[in-house]
CSV table of C-alpha atoms in Angstrom, one decimal:
chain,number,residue,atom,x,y,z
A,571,UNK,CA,-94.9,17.4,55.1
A,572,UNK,CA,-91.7,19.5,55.1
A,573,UNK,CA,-92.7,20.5,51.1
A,574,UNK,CA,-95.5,22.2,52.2
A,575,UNK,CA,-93.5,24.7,53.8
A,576,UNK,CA,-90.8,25.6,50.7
A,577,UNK,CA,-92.6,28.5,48.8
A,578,UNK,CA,-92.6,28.9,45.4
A,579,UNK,CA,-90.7,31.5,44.0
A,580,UNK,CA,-91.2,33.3,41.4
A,581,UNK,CA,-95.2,33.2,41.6
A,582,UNK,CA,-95.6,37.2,42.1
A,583,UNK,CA,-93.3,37.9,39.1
A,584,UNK,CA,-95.3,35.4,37.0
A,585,UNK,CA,-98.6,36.8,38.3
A,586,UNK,CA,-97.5,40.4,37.3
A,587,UNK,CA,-96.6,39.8,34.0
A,588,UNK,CA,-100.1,37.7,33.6
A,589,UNK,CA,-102.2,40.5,34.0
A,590,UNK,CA,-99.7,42.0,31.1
A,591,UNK,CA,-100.5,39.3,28.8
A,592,UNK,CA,-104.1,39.8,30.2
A,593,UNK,CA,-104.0,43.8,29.4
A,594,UNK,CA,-102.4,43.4,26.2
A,595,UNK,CA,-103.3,40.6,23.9
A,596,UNK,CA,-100.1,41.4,21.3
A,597,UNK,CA,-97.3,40.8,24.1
A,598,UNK,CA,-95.0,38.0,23.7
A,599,UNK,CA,-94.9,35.7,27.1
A,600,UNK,CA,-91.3,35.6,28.7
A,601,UNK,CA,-90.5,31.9,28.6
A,602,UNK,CA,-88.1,31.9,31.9
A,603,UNK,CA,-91.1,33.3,34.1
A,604,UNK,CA,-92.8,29.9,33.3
A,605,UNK,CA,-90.6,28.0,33.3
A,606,UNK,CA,-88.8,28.7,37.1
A,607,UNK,CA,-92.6,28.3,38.3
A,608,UNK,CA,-93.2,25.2,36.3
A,609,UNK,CA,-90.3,23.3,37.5
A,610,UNK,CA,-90.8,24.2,41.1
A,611,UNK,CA,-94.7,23.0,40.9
A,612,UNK,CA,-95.2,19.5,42.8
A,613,UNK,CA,-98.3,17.9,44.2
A,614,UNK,CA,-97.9,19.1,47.7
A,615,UNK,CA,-97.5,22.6,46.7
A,616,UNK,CA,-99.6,22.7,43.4
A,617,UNK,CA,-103.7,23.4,45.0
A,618,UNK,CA,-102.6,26.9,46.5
A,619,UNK,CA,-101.4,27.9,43.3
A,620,UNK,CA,-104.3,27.0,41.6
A,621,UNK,CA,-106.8,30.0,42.0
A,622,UNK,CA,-104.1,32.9,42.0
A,623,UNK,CA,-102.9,31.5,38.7
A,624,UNK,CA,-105.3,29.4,36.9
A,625,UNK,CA,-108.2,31.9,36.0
A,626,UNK,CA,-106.0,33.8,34.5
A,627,UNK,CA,-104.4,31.4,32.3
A,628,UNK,CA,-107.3,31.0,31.1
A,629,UNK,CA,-108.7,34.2,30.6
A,630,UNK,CA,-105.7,34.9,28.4
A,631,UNK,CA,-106.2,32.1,26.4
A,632,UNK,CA,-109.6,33.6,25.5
A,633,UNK,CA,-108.3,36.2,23.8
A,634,UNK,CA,-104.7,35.8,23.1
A,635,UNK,CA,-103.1,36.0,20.0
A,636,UNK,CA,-99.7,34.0,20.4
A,637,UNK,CA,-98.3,30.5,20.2
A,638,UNK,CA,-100.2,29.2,23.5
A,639,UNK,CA,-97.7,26.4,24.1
A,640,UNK,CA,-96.1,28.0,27.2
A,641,UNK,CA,-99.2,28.7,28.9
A,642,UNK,CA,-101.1,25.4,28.3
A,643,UNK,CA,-97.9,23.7,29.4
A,644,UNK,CA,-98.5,25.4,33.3
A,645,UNK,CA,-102.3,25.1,32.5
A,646,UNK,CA,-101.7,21.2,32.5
A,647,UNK,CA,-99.7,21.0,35.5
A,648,UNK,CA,-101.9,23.3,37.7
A,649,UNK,CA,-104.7,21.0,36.5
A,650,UNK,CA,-102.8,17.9,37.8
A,651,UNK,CA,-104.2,17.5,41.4
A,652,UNK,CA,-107.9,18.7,40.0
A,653,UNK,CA,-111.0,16.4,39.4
A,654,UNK,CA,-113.1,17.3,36.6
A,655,UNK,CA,-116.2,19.2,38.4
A,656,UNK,CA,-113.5,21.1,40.5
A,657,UNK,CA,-112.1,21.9,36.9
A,658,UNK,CA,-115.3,23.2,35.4
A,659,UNK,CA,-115.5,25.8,38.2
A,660,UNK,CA,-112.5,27.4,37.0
A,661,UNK,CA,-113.2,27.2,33.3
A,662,UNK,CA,-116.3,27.5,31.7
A,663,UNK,CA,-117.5,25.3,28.8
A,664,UNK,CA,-117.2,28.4,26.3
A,665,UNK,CA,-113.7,28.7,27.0
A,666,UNK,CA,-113.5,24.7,26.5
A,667,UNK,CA,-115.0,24.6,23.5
A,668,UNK,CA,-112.8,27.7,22.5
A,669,UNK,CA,-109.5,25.5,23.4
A,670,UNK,CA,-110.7,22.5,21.2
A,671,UNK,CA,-111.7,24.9,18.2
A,672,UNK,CA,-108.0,26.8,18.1
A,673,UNK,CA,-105.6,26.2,15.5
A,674,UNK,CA,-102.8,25.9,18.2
A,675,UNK,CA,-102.1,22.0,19.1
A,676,UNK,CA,-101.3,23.2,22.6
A,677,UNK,CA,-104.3,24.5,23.4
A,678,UNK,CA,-106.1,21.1,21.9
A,679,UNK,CA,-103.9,18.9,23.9
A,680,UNK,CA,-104.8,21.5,26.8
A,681,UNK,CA,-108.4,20.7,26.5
A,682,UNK,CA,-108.2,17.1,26.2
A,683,UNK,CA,-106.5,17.0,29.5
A,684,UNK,CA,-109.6,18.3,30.9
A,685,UNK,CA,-111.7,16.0,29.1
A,686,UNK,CA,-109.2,13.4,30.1
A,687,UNK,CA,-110.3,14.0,33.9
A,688,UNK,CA,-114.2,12.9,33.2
A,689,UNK,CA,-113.0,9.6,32.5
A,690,UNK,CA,-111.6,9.5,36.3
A,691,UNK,CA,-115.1,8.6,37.2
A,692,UNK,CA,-118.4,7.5,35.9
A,693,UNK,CA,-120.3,10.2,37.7
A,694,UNK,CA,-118.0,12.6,36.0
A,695,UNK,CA,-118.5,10.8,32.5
A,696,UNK,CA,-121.9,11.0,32.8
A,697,UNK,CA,-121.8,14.9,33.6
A,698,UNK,CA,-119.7,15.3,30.4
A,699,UNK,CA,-122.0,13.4,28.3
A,700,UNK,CA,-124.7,16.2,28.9
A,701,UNK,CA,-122.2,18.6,27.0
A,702,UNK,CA,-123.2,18.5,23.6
A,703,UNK,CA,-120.9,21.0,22.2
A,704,UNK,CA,-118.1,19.9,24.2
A,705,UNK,CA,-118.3,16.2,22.7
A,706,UNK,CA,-119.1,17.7,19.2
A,707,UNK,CA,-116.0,20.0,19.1
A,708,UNK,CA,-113.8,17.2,20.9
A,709,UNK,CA,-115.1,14.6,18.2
A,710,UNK,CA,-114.1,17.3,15.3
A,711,UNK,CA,-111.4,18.1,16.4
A,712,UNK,CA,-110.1,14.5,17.0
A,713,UNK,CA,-111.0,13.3,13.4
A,714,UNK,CA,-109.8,16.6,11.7
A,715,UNK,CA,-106.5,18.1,13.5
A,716,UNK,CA,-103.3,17.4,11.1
A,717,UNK,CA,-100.7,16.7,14.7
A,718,UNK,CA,-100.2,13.4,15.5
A,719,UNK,CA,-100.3,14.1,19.0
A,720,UNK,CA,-103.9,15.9,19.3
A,721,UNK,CA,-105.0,12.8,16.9
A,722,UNK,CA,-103.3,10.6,19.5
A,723,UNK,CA,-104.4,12.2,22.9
A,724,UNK,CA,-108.1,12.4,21.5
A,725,UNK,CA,-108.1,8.5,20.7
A,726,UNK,CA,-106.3,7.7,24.0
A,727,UNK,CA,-109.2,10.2,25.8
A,728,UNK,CA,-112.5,8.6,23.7
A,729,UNK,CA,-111.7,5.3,24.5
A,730,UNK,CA,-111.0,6.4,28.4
A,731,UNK,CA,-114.2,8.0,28.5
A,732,UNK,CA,-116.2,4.9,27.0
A,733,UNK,CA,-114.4,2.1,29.2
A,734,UNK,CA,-115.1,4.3,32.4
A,735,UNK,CA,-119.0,4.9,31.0
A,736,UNK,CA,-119.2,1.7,29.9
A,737,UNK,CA,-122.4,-0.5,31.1
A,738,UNK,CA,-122.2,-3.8,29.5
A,739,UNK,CA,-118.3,-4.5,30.1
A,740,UNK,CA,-116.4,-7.9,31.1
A,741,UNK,CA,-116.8,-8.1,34.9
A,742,UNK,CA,-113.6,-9.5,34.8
A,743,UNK,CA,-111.4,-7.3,32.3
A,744,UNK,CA,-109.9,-8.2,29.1
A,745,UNK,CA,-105.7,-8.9,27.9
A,746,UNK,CA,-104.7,-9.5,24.9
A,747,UNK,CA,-100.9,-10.4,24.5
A,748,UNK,CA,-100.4,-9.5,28.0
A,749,UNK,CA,-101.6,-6.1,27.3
A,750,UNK,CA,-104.6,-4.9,29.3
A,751,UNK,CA,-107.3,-3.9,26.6
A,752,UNK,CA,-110.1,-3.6,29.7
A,753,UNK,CA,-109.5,-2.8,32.7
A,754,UNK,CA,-111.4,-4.7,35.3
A,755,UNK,CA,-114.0,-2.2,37.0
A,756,UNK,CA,-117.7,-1.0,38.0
A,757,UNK,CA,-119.9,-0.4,35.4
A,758,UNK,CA,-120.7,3.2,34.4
A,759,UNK,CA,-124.1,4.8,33.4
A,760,UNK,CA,-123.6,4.4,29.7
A,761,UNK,CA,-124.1,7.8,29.1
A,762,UNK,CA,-121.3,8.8,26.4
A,763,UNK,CA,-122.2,6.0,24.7
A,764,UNK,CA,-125.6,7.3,24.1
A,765,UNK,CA,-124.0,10.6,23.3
A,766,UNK,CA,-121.9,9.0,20.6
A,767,UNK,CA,-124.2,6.4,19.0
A,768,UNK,CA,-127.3,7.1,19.5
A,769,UNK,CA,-127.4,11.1,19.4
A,770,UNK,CA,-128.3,11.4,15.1
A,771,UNK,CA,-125.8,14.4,15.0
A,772,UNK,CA,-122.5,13.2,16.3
A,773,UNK,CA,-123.3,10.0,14.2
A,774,UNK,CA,-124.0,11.9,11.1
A,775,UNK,CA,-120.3,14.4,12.2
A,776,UNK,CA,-118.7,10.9,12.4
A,777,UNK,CA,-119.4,9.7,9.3
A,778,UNK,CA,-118.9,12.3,7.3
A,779,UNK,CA,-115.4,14.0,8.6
A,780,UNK,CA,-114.3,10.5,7.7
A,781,UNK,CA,-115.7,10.0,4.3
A,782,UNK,CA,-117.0,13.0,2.3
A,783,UNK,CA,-114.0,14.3,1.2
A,784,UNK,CA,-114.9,17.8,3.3
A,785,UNK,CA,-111.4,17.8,5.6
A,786,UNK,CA,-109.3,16.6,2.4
A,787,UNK,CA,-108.1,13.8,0.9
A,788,UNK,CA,-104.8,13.7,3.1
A,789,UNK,CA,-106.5,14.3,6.3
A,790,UNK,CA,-109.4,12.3,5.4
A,791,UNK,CA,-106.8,9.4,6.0
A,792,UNK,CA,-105.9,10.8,9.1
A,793,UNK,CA,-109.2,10.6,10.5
A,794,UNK,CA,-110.0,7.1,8.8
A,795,UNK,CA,-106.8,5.5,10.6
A,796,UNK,CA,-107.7,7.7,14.1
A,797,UNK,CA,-111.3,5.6,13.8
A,798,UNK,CA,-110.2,2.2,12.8
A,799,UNK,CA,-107.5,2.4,15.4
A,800,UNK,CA,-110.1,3.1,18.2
A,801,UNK,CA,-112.6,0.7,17.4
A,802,UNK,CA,-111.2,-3.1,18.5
A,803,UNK,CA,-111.4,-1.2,21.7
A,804,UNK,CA,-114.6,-0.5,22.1
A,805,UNK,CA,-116.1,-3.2,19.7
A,806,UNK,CA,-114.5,-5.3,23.5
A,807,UNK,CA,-116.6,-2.8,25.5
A,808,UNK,CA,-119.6,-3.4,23.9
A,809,UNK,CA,-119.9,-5.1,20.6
A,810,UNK,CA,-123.6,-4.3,20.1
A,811,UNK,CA,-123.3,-0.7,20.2
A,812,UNK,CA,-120.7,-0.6,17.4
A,813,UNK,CA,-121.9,-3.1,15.5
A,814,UNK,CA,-125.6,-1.5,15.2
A,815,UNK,CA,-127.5,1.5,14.2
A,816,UNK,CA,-130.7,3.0,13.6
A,817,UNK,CA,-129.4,5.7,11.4
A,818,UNK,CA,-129.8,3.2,8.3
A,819,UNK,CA,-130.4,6.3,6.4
A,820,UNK,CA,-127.2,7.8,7.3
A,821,UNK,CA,-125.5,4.3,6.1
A,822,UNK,CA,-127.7,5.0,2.8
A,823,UNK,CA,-125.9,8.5,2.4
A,824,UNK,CA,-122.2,8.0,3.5
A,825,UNK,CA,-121.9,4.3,2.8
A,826,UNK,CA,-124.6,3.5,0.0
A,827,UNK,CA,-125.6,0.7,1.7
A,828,UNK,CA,-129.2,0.2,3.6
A,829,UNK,CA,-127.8,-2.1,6.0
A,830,UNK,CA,-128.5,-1.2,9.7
A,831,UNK,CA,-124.4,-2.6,10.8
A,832,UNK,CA,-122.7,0.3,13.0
A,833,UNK,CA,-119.7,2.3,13.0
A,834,UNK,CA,-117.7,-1.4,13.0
A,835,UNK,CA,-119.4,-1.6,9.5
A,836,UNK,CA,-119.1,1.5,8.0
A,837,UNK,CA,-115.2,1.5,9.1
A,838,UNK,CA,-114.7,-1.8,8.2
A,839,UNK,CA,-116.3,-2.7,4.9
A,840,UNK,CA,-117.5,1.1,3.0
A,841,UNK,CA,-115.5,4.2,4.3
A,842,UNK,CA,-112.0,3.3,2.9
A,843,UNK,CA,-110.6,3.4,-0.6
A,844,UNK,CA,-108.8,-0.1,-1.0
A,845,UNK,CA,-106.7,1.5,-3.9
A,846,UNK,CA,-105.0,3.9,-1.0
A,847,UNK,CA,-102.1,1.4,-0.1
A,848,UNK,CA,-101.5,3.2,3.0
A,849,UNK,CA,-105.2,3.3,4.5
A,850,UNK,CA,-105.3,-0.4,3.2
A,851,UNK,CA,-102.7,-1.2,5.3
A,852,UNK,CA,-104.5,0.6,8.4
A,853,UNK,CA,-107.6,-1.2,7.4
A,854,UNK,CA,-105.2,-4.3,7.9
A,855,UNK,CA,-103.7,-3.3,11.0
A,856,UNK,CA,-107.6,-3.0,12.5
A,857,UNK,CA,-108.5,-6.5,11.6
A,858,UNK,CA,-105.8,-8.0,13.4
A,859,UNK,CA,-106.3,-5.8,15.9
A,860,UNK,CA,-110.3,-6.5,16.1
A,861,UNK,CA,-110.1,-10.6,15.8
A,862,UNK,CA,-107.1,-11.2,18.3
A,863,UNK,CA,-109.4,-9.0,21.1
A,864,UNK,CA,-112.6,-10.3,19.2
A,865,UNK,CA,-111.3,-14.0,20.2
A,866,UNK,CA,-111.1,-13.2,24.0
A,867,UNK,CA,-114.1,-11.2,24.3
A,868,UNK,CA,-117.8,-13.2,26.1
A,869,UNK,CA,-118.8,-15.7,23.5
A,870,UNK,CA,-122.7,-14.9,21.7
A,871,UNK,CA,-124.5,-15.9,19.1
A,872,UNK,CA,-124.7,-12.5,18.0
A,873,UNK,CA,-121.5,-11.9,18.1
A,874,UNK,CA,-119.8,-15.2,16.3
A,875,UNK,CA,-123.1,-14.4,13.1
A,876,UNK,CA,-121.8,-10.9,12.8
A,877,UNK,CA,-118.5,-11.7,12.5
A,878,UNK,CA,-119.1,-14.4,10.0
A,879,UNK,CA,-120.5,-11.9,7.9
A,880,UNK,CA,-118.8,-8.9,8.6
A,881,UNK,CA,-115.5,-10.9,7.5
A,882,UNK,CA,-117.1,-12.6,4.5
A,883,UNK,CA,-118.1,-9.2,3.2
A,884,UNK,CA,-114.9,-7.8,3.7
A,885,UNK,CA,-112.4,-10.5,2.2
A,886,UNK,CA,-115.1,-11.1,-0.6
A,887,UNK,CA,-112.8,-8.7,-2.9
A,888,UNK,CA,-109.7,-7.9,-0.8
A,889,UNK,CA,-107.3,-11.2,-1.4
A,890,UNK,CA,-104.4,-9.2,1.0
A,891,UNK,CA,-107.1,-8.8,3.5
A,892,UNK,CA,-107.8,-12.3,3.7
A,893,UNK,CA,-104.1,-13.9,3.6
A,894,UNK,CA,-103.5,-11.5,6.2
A,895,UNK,CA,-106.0,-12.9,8.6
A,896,UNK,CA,-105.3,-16.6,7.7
A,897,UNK,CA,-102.1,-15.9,8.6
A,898,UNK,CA,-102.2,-13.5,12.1
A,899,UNK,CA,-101.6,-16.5,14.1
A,900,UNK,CA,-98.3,-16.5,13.1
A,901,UNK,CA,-97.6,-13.2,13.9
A,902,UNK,CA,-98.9,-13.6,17.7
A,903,UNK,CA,-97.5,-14.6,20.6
A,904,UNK,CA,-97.0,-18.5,21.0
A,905,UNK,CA,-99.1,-19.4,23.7
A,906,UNK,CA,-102.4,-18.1,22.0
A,907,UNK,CA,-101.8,-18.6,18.5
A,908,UNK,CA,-103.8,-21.9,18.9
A,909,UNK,CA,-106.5,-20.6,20.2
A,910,UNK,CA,-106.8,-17.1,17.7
A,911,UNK,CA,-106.0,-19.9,15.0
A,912,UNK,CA,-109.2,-21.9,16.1
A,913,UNK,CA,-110.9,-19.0,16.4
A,914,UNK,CA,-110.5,-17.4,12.7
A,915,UNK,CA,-111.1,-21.0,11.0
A,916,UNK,CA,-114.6,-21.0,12.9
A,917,UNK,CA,-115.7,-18.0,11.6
A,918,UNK,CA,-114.3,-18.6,8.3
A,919,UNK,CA,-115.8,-21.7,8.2
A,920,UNK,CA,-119.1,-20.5,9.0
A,921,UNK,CA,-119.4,-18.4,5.6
């Protein structure tokens, strides 16, 4: 392609003054350097680029004491053309780890991209799963950063990660409303989902960044509506690994319950304070959510008991919560309120 022949310009300027912000940790960046190189990059000119300017990046990120914004920025695009293993030659899982642990949302949302790229691929899922500290940090920082935009990338990139990884999902995709909730693919290798729910200390982080009162009351609610938002998505991947646990003892501390029900459960019925009009309302927002998915989701027996109960439990007190769902069929789209009508009675009339 002709593209491939138009240099860049500006790359040796940018270069030079990277191994300034490189030699001195103090110096402010010079916006216009980064930006003439930035708006120059494209796909067919990008991969070249990549070694001569990406290492470095990154190395000053290690250590740099600025507002990263105008550096992550190039950091994403450079990554653009990159798989995830290609990725993880360039920068180690330190300087990951380091990304999702700064206070700078731009150097979150830079780290996220990367994670973002595992969920290109099972194969690169499953290589992702076997970093614990990466998932840990990511997790934390998820649940506990105050921008709506890191909050928002991290849900977008968790439930990514779990469709791709996903073992047990529809083999021919989900739509609710005319908007694709799964995406119709192969199977993955389950791993992540191990990772999450079935690794004792990303369970326990879980659990308690959204209920024991350690990030704060106001970003407590953050997390809480970051959770309940994420969950009718993955309750479609697989319903039986959010709606179980053996950590009953961990549902004993956070939840004073001994019941074995999952994250669904905890979320759904113990971790939010009903007196909080705005988590309420988020609690609201996830049962719609959860039902009009819940209705198109593989029928099982399993499925249609724990529903039954997990909505008798939760409308036992919560009158709002209960007009709510009797009336969500009136809030949907014509052609399936029928059916999610149908489908709320049965469960209802179940109890």
């Amino acid at each position: 392609m002709e593209s491939d022949t138009i240099p860049v310009t500006g790359v040796e300027d940018l270069e030079k003054h990277l191994d300034e912000l490189l030699a001195d940790p103090n110096l402010l960046p010079t916006p216009k350097l980064f930006d003439d190189v930035e708006l120059q990059l494209t796909d067919a000119n990008i991969l070249p680029l990549v070694p001569r300017l990406l290492p470095k990046i990154t190395e000053i990120l290690k250590q740099y004491q600025q507002d990263p914004a105008i550096l992550c920025s190039l950091a994403i695009k450079l990554l653009g053309p990159l798989s995830f293993t290609q990725i993880l030659t360039l920068a180690s899982e330190e300087a990951l780890i380091q990304a999702l642990r700064s206070p700078a949302p731009s150097a979150n949302l830079l780290a996220m991209a990367v994670l973002d790229k595992a969920a290109k691929s099972p194969s690169d899922a499953a290589i992702l799963a076997m970093m614990n500290n990466v998932v840990t940090n990511f997790l934390t920082q998820w649940l506990s950063a105050p921008q709506v935009e890191v909050g928002e990338k991290g849900s977008k990139v968790l439930g990514d990660l779990l469709d791709v990884d996903c073992d047990t999902r529809p083999p021919d995709g989900l739509s609710v409303n005319g908007m694709e909730i799964v995406v119709r693919k192969p199977s993955g290798q389950g791993l992540v989902w191990r990772r999450i729910f079935h690794d004792r200390d990303i369970y326990d982080l879980i659990l308690s960044l959204c209920s024991s009162g350690q990030l704060g009351a106001q970003q407590q609610s953050l997390a809480q509506g970051r959770l309940l938002r994420v969950l009718p998505r993955l309750a479609a991947l697989n319903f039986r690994a959010v709606t179980w646990t053996d950590f009953s003892d961990l549902n004993r501390r956070y939840a004073n319950t001994d019941s074995n029900g999952g994250l669904l459960h905890f979320a759904a019925l113990y971790m939010i304070d009903k007196e909080d009009k705005l988590v309420h309302l988020n609690l609201i927002d996830f049962f719609e959510a959860f039902l009009s998915i819940q209705r198109i989701t593989p029928f099982s027996t399993y499925k249609m008991d724990t529903l039954t109960k997990l909505l008798r439990d939760a409308t036992a007190q919560d009158d709002i919560l209960k007009a709510s769902i009797l009336t969500l069929p009136e809030r949907t789209v014509p052609e399936e309120a029928e059916d999610l009508s149908r489908f709320i009675q049965e469960i209802l009339n179940s109890q």
